[in-house]
mmCIF file of C-alpha atoms in Angstrom:
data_model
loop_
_atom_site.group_PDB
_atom_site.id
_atom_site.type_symbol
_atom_site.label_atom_id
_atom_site.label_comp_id
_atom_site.label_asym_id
_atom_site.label_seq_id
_atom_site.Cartn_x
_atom_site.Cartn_y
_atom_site.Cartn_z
ATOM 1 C CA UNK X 1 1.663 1.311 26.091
ATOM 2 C CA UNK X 2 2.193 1.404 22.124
ATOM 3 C CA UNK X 3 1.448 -2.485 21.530
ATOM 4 C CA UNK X 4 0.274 -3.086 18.127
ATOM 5 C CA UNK X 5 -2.345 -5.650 17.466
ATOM 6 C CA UNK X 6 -1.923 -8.767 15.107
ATOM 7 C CA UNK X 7 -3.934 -7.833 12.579
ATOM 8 C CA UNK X 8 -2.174 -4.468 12.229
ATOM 9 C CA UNK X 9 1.792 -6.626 11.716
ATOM 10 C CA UNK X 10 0.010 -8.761 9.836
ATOM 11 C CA UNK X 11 -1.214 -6.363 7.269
ATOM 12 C CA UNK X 12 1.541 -4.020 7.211
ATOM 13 C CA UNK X 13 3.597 -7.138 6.750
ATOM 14 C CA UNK X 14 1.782 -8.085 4.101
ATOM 15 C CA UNK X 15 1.985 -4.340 2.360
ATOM 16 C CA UNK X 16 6.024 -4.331 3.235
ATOM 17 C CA UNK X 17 6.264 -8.212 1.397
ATOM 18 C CA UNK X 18 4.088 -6.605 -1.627
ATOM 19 C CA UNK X 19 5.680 -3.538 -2.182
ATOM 20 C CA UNK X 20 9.320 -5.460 -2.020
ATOM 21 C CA UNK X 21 7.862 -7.702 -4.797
ATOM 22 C CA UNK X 22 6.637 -4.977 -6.799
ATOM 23 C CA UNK X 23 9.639 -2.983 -6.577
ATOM 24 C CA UNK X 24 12.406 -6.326 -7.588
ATOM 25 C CA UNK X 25 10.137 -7.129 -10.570
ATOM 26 C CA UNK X 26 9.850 -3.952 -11.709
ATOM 27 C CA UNK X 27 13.920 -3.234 -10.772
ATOM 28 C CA UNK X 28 14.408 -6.420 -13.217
ATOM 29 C CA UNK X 29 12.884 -4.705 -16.419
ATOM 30 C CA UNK X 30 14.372 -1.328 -16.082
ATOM 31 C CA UNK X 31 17.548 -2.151 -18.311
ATOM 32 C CA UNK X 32 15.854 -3.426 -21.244
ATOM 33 C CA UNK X 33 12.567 -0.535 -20.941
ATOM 34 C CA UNK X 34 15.499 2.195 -20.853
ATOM 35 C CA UNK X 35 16.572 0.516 -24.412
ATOM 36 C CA UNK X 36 13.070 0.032 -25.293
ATOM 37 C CA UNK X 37 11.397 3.034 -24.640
ATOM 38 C CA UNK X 38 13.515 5.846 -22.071
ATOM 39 C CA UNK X 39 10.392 6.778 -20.250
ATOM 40 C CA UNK X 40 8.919 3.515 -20.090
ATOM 41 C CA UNK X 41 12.211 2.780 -17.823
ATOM 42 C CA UNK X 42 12.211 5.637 -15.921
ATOM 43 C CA UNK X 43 8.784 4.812 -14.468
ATOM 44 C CA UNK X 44 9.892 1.506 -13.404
ATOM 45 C CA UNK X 45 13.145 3.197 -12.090
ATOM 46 C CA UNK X 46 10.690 5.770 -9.890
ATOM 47 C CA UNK X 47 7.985 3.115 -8.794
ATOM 48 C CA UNK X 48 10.863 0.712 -7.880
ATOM 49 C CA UNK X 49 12.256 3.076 -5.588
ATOM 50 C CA UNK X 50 9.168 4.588 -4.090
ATOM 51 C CA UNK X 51 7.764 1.292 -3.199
ATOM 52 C CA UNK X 52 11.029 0.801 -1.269
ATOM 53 C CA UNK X 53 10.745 3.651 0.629
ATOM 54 C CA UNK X 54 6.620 2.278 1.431
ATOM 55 C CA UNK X 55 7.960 -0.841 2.310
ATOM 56 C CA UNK X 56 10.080 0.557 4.955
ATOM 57 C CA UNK X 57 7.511 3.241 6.006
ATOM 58 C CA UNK X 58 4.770 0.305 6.807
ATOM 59 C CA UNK X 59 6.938 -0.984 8.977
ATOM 60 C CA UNK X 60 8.928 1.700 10.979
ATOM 61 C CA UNK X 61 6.478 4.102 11.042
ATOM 62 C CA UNK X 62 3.907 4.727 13.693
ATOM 63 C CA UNK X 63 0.964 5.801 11.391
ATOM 64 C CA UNK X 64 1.437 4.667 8.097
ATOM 65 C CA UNK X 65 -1.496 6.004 6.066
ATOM 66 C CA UNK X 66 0.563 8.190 4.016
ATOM 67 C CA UNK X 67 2.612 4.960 3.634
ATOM 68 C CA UNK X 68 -0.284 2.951 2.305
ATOM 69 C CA UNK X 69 -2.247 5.928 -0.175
ATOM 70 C CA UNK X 70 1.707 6.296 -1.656
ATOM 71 C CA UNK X 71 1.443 2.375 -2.453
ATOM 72 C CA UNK X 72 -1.833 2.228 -3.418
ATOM 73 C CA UNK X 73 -1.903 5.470 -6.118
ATOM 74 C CA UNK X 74 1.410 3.790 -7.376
ATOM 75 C CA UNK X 75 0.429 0.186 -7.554
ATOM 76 C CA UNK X 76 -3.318 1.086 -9.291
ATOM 77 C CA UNK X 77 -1.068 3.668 -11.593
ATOM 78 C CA UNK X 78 1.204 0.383 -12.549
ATOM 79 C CA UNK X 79 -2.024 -1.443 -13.094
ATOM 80 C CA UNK X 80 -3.815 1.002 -14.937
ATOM 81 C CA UNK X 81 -0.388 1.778 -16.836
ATOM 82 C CA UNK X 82 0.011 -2.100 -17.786
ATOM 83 C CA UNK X 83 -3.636 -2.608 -19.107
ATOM 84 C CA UNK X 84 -2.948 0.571 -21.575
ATOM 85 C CA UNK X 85 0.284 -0.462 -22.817
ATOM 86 C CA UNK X 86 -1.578 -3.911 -23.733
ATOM 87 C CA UNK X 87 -5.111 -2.175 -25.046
ATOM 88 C CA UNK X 88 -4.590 1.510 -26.565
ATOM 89 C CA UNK X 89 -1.090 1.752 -25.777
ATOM 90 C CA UNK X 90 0.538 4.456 -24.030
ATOM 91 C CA UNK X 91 2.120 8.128 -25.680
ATOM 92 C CA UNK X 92 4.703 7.993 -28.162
ATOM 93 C CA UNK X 93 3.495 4.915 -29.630
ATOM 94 C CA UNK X 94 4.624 2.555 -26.565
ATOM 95 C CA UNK X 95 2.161 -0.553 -27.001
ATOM 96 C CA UNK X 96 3.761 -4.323 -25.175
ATOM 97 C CA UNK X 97 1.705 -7.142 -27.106
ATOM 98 C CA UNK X 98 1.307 -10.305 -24.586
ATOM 99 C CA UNK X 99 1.574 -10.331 -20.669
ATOM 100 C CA UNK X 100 5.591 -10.668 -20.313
ATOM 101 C CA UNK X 101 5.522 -13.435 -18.728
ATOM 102 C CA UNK X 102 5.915 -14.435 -15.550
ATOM 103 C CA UNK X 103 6.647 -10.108 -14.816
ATOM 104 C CA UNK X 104 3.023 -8.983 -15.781
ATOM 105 C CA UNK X 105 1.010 -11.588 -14.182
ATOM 106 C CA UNK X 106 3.173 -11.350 -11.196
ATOM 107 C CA UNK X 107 3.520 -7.747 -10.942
ATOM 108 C CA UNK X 108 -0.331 -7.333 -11.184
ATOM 109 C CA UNK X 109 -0.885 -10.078 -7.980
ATOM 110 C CA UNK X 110 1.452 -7.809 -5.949
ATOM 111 C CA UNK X 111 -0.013 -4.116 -6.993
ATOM 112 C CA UNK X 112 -3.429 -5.594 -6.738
ATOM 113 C CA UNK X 113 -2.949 -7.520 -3.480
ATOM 114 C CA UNK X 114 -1.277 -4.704 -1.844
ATOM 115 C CA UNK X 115 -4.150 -2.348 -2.799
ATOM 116 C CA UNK X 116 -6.654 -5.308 -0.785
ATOM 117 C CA UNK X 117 -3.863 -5.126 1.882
ATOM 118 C CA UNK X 118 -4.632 -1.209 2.066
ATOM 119 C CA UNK X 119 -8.355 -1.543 1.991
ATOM 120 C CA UNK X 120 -8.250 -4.071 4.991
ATOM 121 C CA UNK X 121 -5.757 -2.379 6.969
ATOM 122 C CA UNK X 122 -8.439 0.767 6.590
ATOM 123 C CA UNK X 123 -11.703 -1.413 7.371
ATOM 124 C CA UNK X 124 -9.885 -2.727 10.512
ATOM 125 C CA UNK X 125 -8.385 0.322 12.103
ATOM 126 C CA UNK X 126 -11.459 1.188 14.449
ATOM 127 C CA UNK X 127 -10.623 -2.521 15.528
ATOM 128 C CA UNK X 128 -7.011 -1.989 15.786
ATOM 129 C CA UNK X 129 -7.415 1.489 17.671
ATOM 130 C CA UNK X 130 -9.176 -0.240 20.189
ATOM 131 C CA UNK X 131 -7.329 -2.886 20.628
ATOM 132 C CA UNK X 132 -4.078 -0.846 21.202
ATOM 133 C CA UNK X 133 -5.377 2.486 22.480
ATOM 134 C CA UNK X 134 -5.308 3.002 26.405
ATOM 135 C CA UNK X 135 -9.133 3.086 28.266
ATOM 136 C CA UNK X 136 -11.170 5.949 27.784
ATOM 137 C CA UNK X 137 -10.351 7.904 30.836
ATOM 138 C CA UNK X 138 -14.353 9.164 31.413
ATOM 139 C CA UNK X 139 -14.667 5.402 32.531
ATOM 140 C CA UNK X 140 -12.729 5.682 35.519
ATOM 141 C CA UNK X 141 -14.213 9.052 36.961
ATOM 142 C CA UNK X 142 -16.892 9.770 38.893
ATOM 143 C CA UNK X 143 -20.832 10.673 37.591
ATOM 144 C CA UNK X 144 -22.274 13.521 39.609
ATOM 145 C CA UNK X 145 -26.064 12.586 40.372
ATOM 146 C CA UNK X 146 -28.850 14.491 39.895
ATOM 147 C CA UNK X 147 -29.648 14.620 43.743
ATOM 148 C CA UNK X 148 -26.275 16.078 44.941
ATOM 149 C CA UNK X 149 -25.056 12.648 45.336
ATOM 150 C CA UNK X 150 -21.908 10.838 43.470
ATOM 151 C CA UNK X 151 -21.443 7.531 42.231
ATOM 152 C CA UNK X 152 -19.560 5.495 40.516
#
């Protein structure tokens, strides 16, 4: 029996819905950072499409941790890459004044709440495993006694 527990649809759903986000607001600035700055573009280009591809790993695959650390590295590297563009700027000379709104604010909810999505999905799995996993088959056998004897 492969049944999968409702914390487990819940969280992938939650990862799937994030990484969608990430990857149409992020899809919606490539024209104008391909004018702006070519690499800048292709990033948002690359991280658009991976985080499609994550979205549809969490939820057709049947263990999606590979799934999740691709989503994670990329959304804290789209955090990480934001916060430098707007502090010390990024190489040749790339530096965004202002949060671009509503993109930046919105893109940082969805990379950040994805990343909390990951870290829950981890702290439950023991939970999940058990909940899902078939009964430890030692439970059902017999225990030899010391005295010759077997029980149950």
């Amino acid at each position: 029996m492969n049944s999968i527990s409702a914390t487990e649809v819940t969280l992938r759903g939650l990862g799937a819905g994030c990484a969608v986000g990430n990857a149409v607001l992020h899809a919606l600035l490539v024209p104008d950072h391909l004018e702006e700055k070519f690499y800048i573009g292709v990033l948002f280009a690359l991280g658009t499409a991976v985080m499609l591809v994550v979205a549809v790993a969490l939820v057709t695959l049947k263990r999606p941790m590979v799934a999740w650390l691709t989503g994670s590295l990329v959304s804290l590297g789209m955090i990480v890459g934001f916060l430098l563009s707007r502090t010390v700027g990024l190489p040749d000379g790339y530096y965004e004044p202002g949060w671009e709104l509503p993109y930046g604010p919105l893109s940082l909810i969805v990379e950040g709440l994805f990343v909390f999505a990951f870290l829950t999905w981890l702290a439950a799995r023991p939970t999940i495993a058990a909940a899902s996993g078939p009964p430890y088959k030692a439970d059902s056998e017999p225990i030899v006694s010391g005295r010759g004897g077997w029980r149950k």
